[in-house]
Short mmCIF file of C-alpha atoms in Angstrom, two decimals:
data_model
loop_
_atom_site.label_atom_id
_atom_site.label_comp_id
_atom_site.label_asym_id
_atom_site.label_seq_id
_atom_site.Cartn_x
_atom_site.Cartn_y
_atom_site.Cartn_z
CA GLU M 1 64.51 36.96 53.91
CA GLN M 2 63.82 36.94 50.57
CA LEU M 3 60.51 34.73 50.81
CA GLU M 4 58.77 36.79 53.49
CA ARG M 5 59.74 39.99 52.00
CA PHE M 6 58.31 38.42 49.20
CA LYS M 7 55.19 36.90 51.06
CA GLU M 8 54.34 40.53 52.65
CA LEU M 9 54.48 42.06 48.62
CA LEU M 10 51.61 39.66 47.72
CA GLN M 11 49.14 40.36 51.66
CA GLY M 12 46.60 41.95 50.75
CA ARG M 13 47.30 42.56 46.63
CA ARG M 14 44.36 42.36 44.65
CA LEU M 15 46.35 41.23 40.78
CA LYS M 16 44.41 40.40 37.60
CA ARG M 17 46.07 36.78 35.93
CA ASP M 18 47.12 38.54 33.28
CA ASN M 19 48.94 41.42 35.17
CA PRO M 20 53.49 40.82 33.88
CA VAL M 21 54.28 40.74 37.73
CA PHE M 22 52.28 37.89 37.06
CA ASP M 23 54.74 35.19 35.58
CA VAL M 24 57.60 37.30 36.58
CA ILE M 25 56.36 36.06 40.63
CA VAL M 26 55.71 32.76 39.02
CA SER M 27 59.25 32.09 37.57
CA TRP M 28 61.10 33.66 40.08
CA VAL M 29 59.57 31.22 42.79
CA LYS M 30 60.33 28.08 40.25
CA SER M 31 64.06 29.46 40.19
CA PHE M 32 63.95 30.08 43.63
CA PRO M 33 67.66 28.62 44.81
CA ILE M 34 66.32 26.91 48.04
CA GLY M 35 63.93 24.78 48.74
CA ILE M 36 60.97 25.27 49.93
CA GLU M 37 58.51 23.09 53.07
CA GLU M 38 55.97 21.50 52.19
CA SER M 39 54.11 23.51 54.40
CA GLU M 40 55.80 26.56 53.15
CA ARG M 41 54.87 25.84 49.97
CA ASP M 42 51.55 25.27 50.39
CA GLY M 43 50.75 28.34 51.47
CA LEU M 44 52.58 30.49 49.00
CA LYS M 45 50.78 28.83 46.44
CA GLY M 46 47.76 30.01 48.68
CA LEU M 47 48.70 33.69 48.98
CA ILE M 48 49.50 33.71 44.71
CA CYS M 49 45.26 32.46 44.12
CA GLN M 50 44.11 34.60 46.70
CA ALA M 51 46.27 37.50 45.28
CA PHE M 52 45.56 36.54 41.59
CA GLU M 53 42.13 35.35 42.08
CA LEU M 54 43.31 32.27 41.09
CA THR M 55 42.18 28.64 42.38
CA ARG M 56 43.94 25.82 43.12
CA ALA M 57 43.72 24.06 39.59
CA GLU M 58 44.06 27.19 37.71
CA LEU M 59 47.12 28.00 39.54
CA ALA M 60 48.02 24.39 38.60
CA GLU M 61 47.46 24.65 34.96
CA GLU M 62 49.79 27.08 34.68
CA LEU M 63 52.17 26.34 36.06
CA LEU M 64 52.24 23.54 33.65
CA GLY M 65 51.99 25.77 30.80
CA GLY M 66 48.42 24.83 30.39
CA PRO M 67 46.09 21.80 30.55
CA VAL M 68 47.30 18.57 31.12
CA LYS M 69 46.76 16.31 28.32
CA LYS M 70 45.42 13.38 29.47
CA GLU M 71 45.60 10.26 27.54
CA LYS M 72 41.59 9.68 26.33
CA GLU M 73 40.52 7.54 28.54
CA GLY M 74 38.00 5.10 26.99
CA PRO M 75 34.76 5.06 25.16
CA SER M 76 31.91 8.00 26.98
CA ALA M 77 29.05 6.02 27.89
CA GLN M 78 27.00 7.22 25.66
CA GLU M 79 29.20 5.52 23.33
CA ILE M 80 29.62 2.14 24.70
CA GLU M 81 25.40 2.26 24.83
CA ASP M 82 25.69 3.49 21.21
CA GLU M 83 27.82 0.44 19.12
CA LEU M 84 25.45 -1.60 22.01
CA TRP M 85 22.37 -0.31 20.42
CA ARG M 86 24.03 -0.93 16.91
CA MET M 87 24.43 -5.21 17.62
CA ILE M 88 20.22 -4.84 18.82
CA PRO M 89 18.18 -6.13 15.75
CA ASN M 90 15.69 -4.30 14.53
CA GLY M 91 11.83 -4.58 15.28
CA GLY M 92 12.23 -8.14 17.08
CA TYR M 93 11.28 -8.61 20.66
CA CYS M 94 14.69 -7.59 21.83
CA TYR M 95 14.42 -4.45 19.97
CA ARG M 96 10.35 -4.05 21.09
CA TYR M 97 12.21 -4.15 24.96
CA ALA M 98 15.40 -2.01 24.49
CA GLU M 99 12.39 0.34 23.17
CA PHE M 100 9.86 0.06 26.17
CA THR M 101 13.47 0.74 28.66
CA ARG M 102 14.55 3.61 27.35
CA HIS M 103 13.52 5.38 30.11
CA SER M 104 14.98 3.48 32.10
CA GLU M 105 18.50 5.01 33.89
CA ALA M 106 19.93 1.70 33.76
CA PRO M 107 23.01 1.11 31.24
CA LEU M 108 21.27 -0.74 27.68
CA ALA M 109 23.26 -3.36 28.85
CA TYR M 110 21.02 -4.82 31.92
CA HIS M 111 18.01 -4.56 29.65
CA LEU M 112 19.32 -6.18 26.52
CA PHE M 113 20.18 -9.33 28.95
CA CYS M 114 17.51 -9.23 31.36
CA SER M 115 15.30 -9.38 28.68
CA LEU M 116 17.44 -12.91 27.16
CA VAL M 117 17.09 -14.24 30.74
CA GLY M 118 13.14 -13.26 30.25
CA VAL M 119 13.45 -15.90 27.04
CA GLY M 120 15.98 -18.28 28.58
CA ALA M 121 14.03 -19.18 31.97
CA THR M 122 9.77 -19.16 29.71
CA ILE M 123 11.62 -21.85 27.38
CA ASN M 124 13.95 -23.87 29.60
CA ARG M 125 14.05 -27.25 29.11
CA ARG M 126 12.06 -27.52 25.80
CA VAL M 127 15.18 -26.03 23.30
CA TRP M 128 17.61 -27.51 23.20
CA PHE M 129 21.05 -28.22 21.18
CA GLU M 130 22.54 -31.29 20.70
CA MET M 131 26.76 -31.24 21.51
CA GLY M 132 27.46 -34.98 21.03
CA TYR M 133 28.05 -36.08 24.89
CA PHE M 134 26.12 -33.71 26.21
CA ARG M 135 23.63 -30.72 25.46
CA ILE M 136 22.78 -26.59 25.91
CA PHE M 137 19.50 -25.27 26.90
CA CYS M 138 18.45 -21.58 27.05
CA ASN M 139 18.51 -21.03 30.84
CA LEU M 140 21.27 -18.52 31.06
CA SER M 141 23.09 -17.28 34.29
CA ILE M 142 23.90 -13.37 34.67
CA VAL M 143 25.41 -11.30 36.79
CA LEU M 144 24.73 -7.93 36.94
CA ILE M 145 27.69 -5.56 38.30
CA GLY M 146 27.94 -1.72 38.61
CA PRO M 147 28.10 -0.02 41.26
CA SER M 148 25.74 1.04 43.66
CA GLY M 149 22.95 4.21 42.64
CA LEU M 150 23.34 1.66 38.57
CA LYS M 151 19.54 1.07 39.10
CA LYS M 152 21.00 -2.84 38.69
CA THR M 153 17.78 -4.37 40.18
CA THR M 154 15.27 -1.60 38.73
CA ALA M 155 16.15 -3.14 35.50
CA SER M 156 15.95 -6.94 36.52
CA ASP M 157 12.88 -6.02 38.54
CA ILE M 158 11.18 -5.68 34.73
CA VAL M 159 11.59 -8.65 33.38
CA VAL M 160 10.61 -10.61 36.84
CA GLY M 161 6.97 -8.50 37.04
CA MET M 162 6.45 -10.37 33.88
CA LEU M 163 7.71 -13.31 34.30
CA GLN M 164 5.31 -13.70 37.65
CA GLU M 165 2.55 -12.07 36.09
CA LEU M 166 3.16 -14.53 32.95
CA GLU M 167 3.19 -17.38 35.54
CA LEU M 168 4.87 -19.49 33.73
CA THR M 169 8.02 -19.80 35.71
CA LYS M 170 8.81 -20.03 38.96
CA ILE M 171 10.79 -18.09 40.41
CA TYR M 172 13.57 -18.47 43.35
CA SER M 173 14.38 -15.54 45.26
CA GLU M 174 15.39 -14.38 49.14
CA LYS M 175 17.33 -15.87 50.80
CA LEU M 176 17.56 -19.59 50.10
CA THR M 177 18.67 -22.87 51.53
CA PRO M 178 20.04 -25.87 49.61
CA GLU M 179 17.67 -27.61 51.49
CA ALA M 180 14.50 -25.34 50.90
CA LEU M 181 15.79 -24.78 47.18
CA ILE M 182 15.47 -28.49 46.42
CA GLU M 183 12.01 -28.48 48.29
CA ALA M 184 10.47 -25.53 45.85
CA MET M 185 12.01 -27.55 42.79
CA ARG M 186 10.38 -31.63 43.75
CA ASP M 187 7.04 -29.90 41.56
CA MET M 188 8.53 -28.62 38.40
CA ALA M 189 12.47 -28.41 38.88
CA GLN M 190 13.87 -24.80 36.33
CA GLY M 191 12.74 -21.76 37.17
CA LEU M 192 14.89 -18.26 38.10
CA VAL M 193 16.96 -18.09 40.84
CA TYR M 194 16.47 -14.26 41.68
CA ALA M 195 18.88 -12.23 43.96
CA PRO M 196 18.83 -8.38 43.73
CA GLU M 197 21.31 -7.95 46.19
CA MET M 198 23.49 -10.59 46.02
CA SER M 199 24.90 -9.79 49.06
CA VAL M 200 22.09 -10.58 51.07
CA PHE M 201 21.21 -13.87 48.44
CA LEU M 202 24.63 -15.38 49.29
CA GLY M 203 26.56 -13.25 52.23
CA LYS M 204 30.38 -14.19 52.14
CA ALA M 205 29.82 -17.26 54.82
CA ARG M 206 27.32 -19.18 52.31
CA TYR M 207 29.77 -19.77 49.74
CA MET M 208 31.01 -22.96 51.13
CA GLU M 209 27.44 -23.94 53.24
CA GLY M 210 25.87 -25.93 49.79
CA ILE M 211 23.77 -23.30 47.81
CA ILE M 212 26.93 -22.40 45.55
CA PRO M 213 27.62 -26.14 45.41
CA LEU M 214 24.41 -26.96 44.41
CA ILE M 215 23.37 -23.75 42.13
CA THR M 216 26.44 -24.34 40.52
CA ARG M 217 24.89 -28.34 39.57
CA PHE M 218 21.61 -27.04 38.51
CA MET M 219 23.20 -24.81 35.35
CA ASP M 220 24.42 -27.94 33.94
CA CYS M 221 21.06 -28.76 34.03
CA PRO M 222 20.63 -32.17 34.95
CA SER M 223 17.87 -35.14 33.39
CA LYS M 224 18.24 -36.92 36.61
CA TRP M 225 19.67 -35.15 40.44
CA SER M 226 19.31 -37.60 43.60
CA SER M 227 19.35 -35.04 46.81
CA GLY M 228 22.18 -37.27 48.59
CA THR M 229 23.57 -36.25 51.70
CA ILE M 230 22.17 -33.14 51.08
CA MET M 231 18.99 -34.11 53.51
CA ARG M 232 17.87 -36.33 55.60
CA SER M 233 15.51 -38.12 53.09
CA THR M 234 16.59 -38.44 49.85
CA THR M 235 15.07 -36.43 46.62
CA PHE M 236 14.75 -37.04 42.95
CA LEU M 237 14.03 -33.82 41.11
CA THR M 238 14.03 -34.22 36.88
CA ASP M 239 14.66 -32.37 33.83
CA VAL M 240 16.69 -30.08 35.88
CA ALA M 241 16.79 -26.79 33.80
CA ILE M 242 17.83 -22.89 35.72
CA SER M 243 17.92 -19.68 35.12
CA CYS M 244 20.42 -17.35 37.98
CA LEU M 245 19.85 -13.09 37.34
CA MET M 246 21.73 -11.20 40.37
CA CYS M 247 23.21 -7.98 40.84
CA THR M 248 25.93 -6.79 42.89
CA THR M 249 28.66 -4.59 43.58
CA PRO M 250 31.46 -4.28 41.94
CA ASP M 251 33.75 -4.24 45.59
CA TRP M 252 30.97 -6.96 47.08
CA PHE M 253 31.44 -9.22 44.60
CA VAL M 254 35.66 -8.98 44.28
CA SER M 255 35.74 -8.60 48.01
CA ASN M 256 33.99 -11.87 48.77
CA THR M 257 34.27 -14.10 46.04
CA PRO M 258 36.93 -16.45 46.58
CA ALA M 259 39.50 -16.97 43.83
CA ASP M 260 38.54 -21.00 44.17
CA THR M 261 34.66 -19.99 43.41
CA PHE M 262 35.66 -18.91 39.73
CA GLY M 263 37.86 -21.88 38.65
CA GLY M 264 35.43 -23.84 40.08
CA GLY M 265 32.48 -23.53 38.03
CA PHE M 266 30.23 -21.00 39.66
CA VAL M 267 31.44 -17.83 37.94
CA ALA M 268 32.76 -18.64 35.42
CA ARG M 269 28.79 -20.32 34.53
CA ASN M 270 27.90 -16.65 34.61
CA ILE M 271 27.91 -14.32 32.05
CA LEU M 272 28.77 -11.10 34.31
CA VAL M 273 27.77 -8.16 32.78
CA VAL M 274 29.86 -5.66 33.88
CA GLN M 275 29.19 -1.55 33.62
CA GLU M 276 30.59 1.76 35.05
CA ASP M 277 27.77 3.90 34.32
CA SER M 278 25.41 5.03 32.51
CA PRO M 279 25.09 7.86 29.73
CA ARG M 280 20.82 8.13 30.81
CA VAL M 281 19.37 10.63 33.49
CA GLU M 282 15.92 10.29 33.75
CA PRO M 283 14.81 12.93 36.81
CA ILE M 284 11.09 11.43 36.94
CA PRO M 285 11.49 8.16 34.88
CA ARG M 286 8.72 7.78 32.45
CA PRO M 287 6.99 4.59 32.29
CA GLY M 288 6.84 1.84 29.25
CA ASP M 289 4.44 1.96 26.97
CA PRO M 290 1.94 -0.82 28.95
CA LYS M 291 1.16 -2.25 24.75
CA LEU M 292 4.48 -2.64 24.26
CA ARG M 293 4.62 -4.20 27.58
CA GLY M 294 1.69 -6.21 26.52
CA GLN M 295 2.71 -6.65 23.29
CA LEU M 296 6.51 -8.04 25.30
CA ILE M 297 5.11 -10.31 27.81
CA ALA M 298 2.60 -12.18 24.68
CA ASP M 299 6.17 -12.65 22.91
CA LEU M 300 7.46 -15.11 25.71
CA GLY M 301 3.91 -16.32 26.12
CA PHE M 302 4.20 -17.59 22.41
CA LEU M 303 8.03 -18.99 23.21
CA HIS M 304 7.15 -20.92 25.77
CA SER M 305 5.09 -23.26 23.07
CA PHE M 306 8.43 -23.94 20.95
CA GLU M 307 9.61 -27.68 21.69
CA GLY M 308 12.32 -29.34 19.90
CA GLU M 309 16.06 -29.59 19.42
CA MET M 310 17.44 -26.37 17.53
CA VAL M 311 20.20 -27.23 15.01
CA MET M 312 22.13 -24.76 13.19
CA GLU M 313 21.89 -24.21 9.12
CA HIS M 314 24.39 -24.68 7.16
CA ARG M 315 25.82 -21.19 6.85
CA CYS M 316 25.85 -20.70 10.54
CA ASP M 317 27.45 -24.66 11.17
CA LYS M 318 29.81 -23.19 8.86
CA ALA M 319 31.09 -19.80 10.70
CA TYR M 320 30.68 -21.45 14.05
CA ARG M 321 33.41 -24.39 13.22
CA GLN M 322 35.12 -21.81 12.02
CA TRP M 323 34.51 -19.90 14.97
CA TYR M 324 36.22 -21.92 17.71
CA VAL M 325 38.57 -23.13 15.84
CA GLU M 326 39.93 -19.87 15.75
CA GLN M 327 39.25 -18.94 19.25
CA LYS M 328 40.67 -22.05 20.08
CA GLU M 329 43.80 -20.42 18.99
CA VAL M 330 43.66 -17.76 21.44
CA TRP M 331 42.09 -19.31 24.02
CA LYS M 332 45.71 -21.16 24.00
CA ASN M 333 47.86 -18.00 24.80
CA PRO M 334 45.50 -15.49 27.21
CA GLU M 335 46.22 -12.69 28.56
CA SER M 336 46.14 -13.97 32.04
CA GLU M 337 45.26 -16.92 33.86
CA ILE M 338 42.01 -15.48 35.12
CA MET M 339 40.96 -15.28 31.38
CA ALA M 340 41.35 -18.44 30.19
CA THR M 341 38.74 -20.37 32.51
CA TYR M 342 36.03 -17.95 30.97
CA TYR M 343 37.38 -18.79 27.20
CA GLN M 344 36.41 -22.78 28.00
CA ARG M 345 33.25 -21.37 29.11
CA LYS M 346 32.74 -18.58 26.15
CA PRO M 347 31.63 -21.05 23.66
CA GLY M 348 28.44 -22.40 25.83
CA HIS M 349 27.15 -18.45 26.23
CA VAL M 350 27.63 -17.92 22.77
CA ILE M 351 25.38 -21.28 21.44
CA ARG M 352 23.07 -19.95 24.62
CA ILE M 353 22.24 -16.29 23.90
CA ALA M 354 22.49 -17.20 20.29
CA MET M 355 19.20 -20.14 20.21
CA CYS M 356 17.56 -17.23 22.51
CA LEU M 357 18.42 -14.29 19.93
CA HIS M 358 17.46 -16.83 17.18
CA ILE M 359 13.85 -18.01 18.49
CA ALA M 360 12.53 -14.72 20.12
CA GLU M 361 13.32 -12.61 16.40
CA HIS M 362 12.16 -15.65 14.32
CA ARG M 363 10.59 -18.32 16.54
CA THR M 364 12.16 -21.01 14.30
CA LEU M 365 14.08 -23.72 15.51
CA MET M 366 16.96 -23.35 12.57
CA MET M 367 19.48 -20.90 14.18
CA CYS M 368 20.73 -18.84 11.25
CA GLU M 369 24.33 -17.30 10.84
CA GLY M 370 23.41 -13.48 11.43
CA CYS M 371 21.97 -14.34 14.99
CA PHE M 372 25.19 -16.58 15.97
CA MET M 373 27.51 -13.75 14.34
CA ARG M 374 25.59 -11.16 16.33
CA ALA M 375 25.68 -13.17 19.16
CA VAL M 376 29.42 -13.20 19.27
CA LYS M 377 29.51 -10.02 18.75
CA ILE M 378 26.83 -9.08 22.29
CA VAL M 379 29.59 -11.60 23.97
CA ASP M 380 32.77 -10.33 22.76
CA TRP M 381 31.33 -6.39 23.95
CA THR M 382 30.68 -7.78 27.27
CA GLU M 383 34.24 -9.03 27.26
CA LYS M 384 35.79 -5.78 27.32
CA PHE M 385 34.46 -5.30 30.26
CA LEU M 386 35.88 -8.11 31.98
CA PRO M 387 39.70 -8.23 32.56
CA PRO M 388 39.55 -4.74 34.78
CA MET M 389 37.67 -6.40 37.64
CA LEU M 390 39.15 -10.05 36.92
CA LYS M 391 42.87 -9.03 38.22
CA LYS M 392 41.34 -7.20 41.04
CA MET M 393 39.77 -10.26 42.63
CA PHE M 394 43.14 -11.85 41.90
CA LYS M 395 45.45 -8.72 43.64
CA THR M 396 47.08 -8.62 46.31
CA GLN M 397 47.25 -5.96 49.15
CA ALA M 398 50.09 -3.93 47.67
CA GLY M 399 48.21 -4.20 44.28
CA ALA M 400 44.81 -2.73 45.89
CA GLU M 401 46.55 0.24 47.47
CA GLN M 402 47.76 1.22 44.09
CA GLU M 403 44.42 0.87 43.34
CA LEU M 404 43.40 2.98 45.64
CA VAL M 405 46.29 5.66 45.02
CA LEU M 406 44.90 5.72 40.95
CA ARG M 407 41.82 5.98 41.87
CA THR M 408 42.28 8.73 43.79
CA ILE M 409 44.22 10.86 41.30
CA ARG M 410 41.45 9.91 38.87
CA SER M 411 39.08 11.36 41.07
CA VAL M 412 40.48 14.55 40.54
CA GLY M 413 40.77 15.19 36.93
CA GLY M 414 44.32 13.11 36.64
CA VAL M 415 46.25 15.68 38.69
CA ILE M 416 46.85 15.46 42.67
CA ASP M 417 48.77 17.79 44.25
CA HIS M 418 51.46 15.96 47.29
CA SER M 419 49.87 17.42 50.63
CA ASP M 420 46.60 16.90 48.37
CA LEU M 421 47.02 13.00 47.97
CA LEU M 422 48.14 12.08 51.30
CA ARG M 423 45.51 13.70 52.81
CA LYS M 424 43.06 12.03 50.57
CA VAL M 425 44.55 8.26 51.46
CA GLN M 426 46.12 9.15 55.43
CA TYR M 427 43.33 6.23 57.13
CA GLN M 428 44.68 3.82 54.16
CA MET M 429 47.87 3.81 54.42
CA ASN M 430 50.71 6.30 56.22
CA ALA M 431 53.03 8.53 54.61
CA GLY M 432 56.05 5.35 53.95
CA GLN M 433 54.04 3.78 52.60
CA LEU M 434 52.68 6.37 49.48
CA ARG M 435 56.00 6.92 48.78
CA SER M 436 56.04 2.70 48.41
CA ILE M 437 53.47 3.46 46.51
CA LEU M 438 53.98 6.01 43.99
CA MET M 439 57.80 5.01 43.71
CA SER M 440 56.35 1.50 41.80
CA LEU M 441 53.83 4.28 40.10
CA LYS M 442 56.27 6.17 38.93
CA ASP M 443 58.17 2.61 37.45
CA ALA M 444 55.39 1.70 35.83
CA LYS M 445 54.60 4.93 34.71
CA GLN M 446 51.23 4.67 35.17
CA ILE M 447 51.85 8.32 36.99
CA GLU M 448 54.79 11.41 36.20
CA GLU M 449 55.92 13.81 39.04
CA ARG M 450 56.55 17.51 38.95
CA LYS M 451 58.32 18.92 41.37
CA ASP M 452 59.94 22.53 41.98
CA ASN M 453 59.76 25.17 45.18
CA LEU M 454 56.18 25.84 43.86
CA GLN M 455 54.77 23.09 43.18
CA HIS M 456 54.52 18.76 43.97
CA ILE M 457 52.26 16.65 41.96
CA TYR M 458 51.41 13.58 40.74
CA ILE M 459 49.76 13.35 36.86
CA GLN M 460 47.90 9.93 35.75
CA VAL M 461 49.80 8.52 32.81
CA GLY M 462 47.85 5.87 30.20
CA GLY M 463 44.50 6.48 30.35
CA ASN M 464 42.54 4.73 32.53
CA GLN M 465 43.76 1.82 33.80
#
């Protein structure tokens, strides 16, 4: 009865927030001795918002005593890009490439790694680094990963266009069968496998149909290779060197990459460049300077003439050995088994990037300490974005549902009403499943629950998970 009389008093009223009645009303409702049903609570909040001209979010802040203080969710897209800019050597090929693509909305990371793929694909097997029982070549395998609309294909098309114009490197694109790839490599078993849409290029059903094991083998640059049982007639390839540039979304990559392909070699042989956002806003992007583009093409053409063994100068050799020994200790106790396979391949990734950086910037075959340490920084920078995505690859159904709930809370600013949350996830789970997930998240201290007569909300804590 008291509640009904209270609602009648508010009905049709238009009051200011600074009216002392507001604090009295909120205090009275929150301390109301009898629990209010969810539907009744929603109606009551709507009535208060209407009477005092507040939004639901503003009312929630008032009930919490001010704006919710959430932990910092990590660096912004601009801070991430600024950090990477500082790793690019001034004045050289990579810097010119970054300047040429400055007005592309794709994040800097995509452009930097595309520029390095261009170097590796142009040089192919002509430059190598001796590793005792095997050689490391300059060819890189890169997967650009990010949400739809982040201009992954736009970024990769730029370097592919330059390579096509040079006509020094074969480009293998579109859908490929093992037979088609082998046949295309008969005359020259080198080039760039380009998949602007990894989902189209591969497709889930094609993982174990031969193309992935074949590309995985070619990534190791065998000096001699035989088709064996893949084709009706045996084909022999010599001096194989394949670079890869592929683009995909996190959801497709996670859903369509079997766990054994990570440990089995294909994914681990790629450098995964994961970005979630770009600070760049270009309503109508300005094209890069054509003179700068011409210079970049000339740079790649010049690099094609390099041939021979790359060695490390004394200080570089010392720095590499020290880094390797130190990292070996770290790799013994990885933060997860998922990262253990990545760490095994990390030295090779660092050396390849250092080779590409040094040849592009200094045009010599004597690797310097500066280029090696720069390569370490770039790989370490890229590595920071891997764990969240790799965890999703091996997540249980329960884990995936928890991620959905956290993502939903995060999407509305980190604070959400219980009824709003239930409406947003109702097509993925029922109320009972949601309660169970919320209990798990509370136990893990990833969310806080606050509940009284007027509100029932969840607040994300612990930053961006």
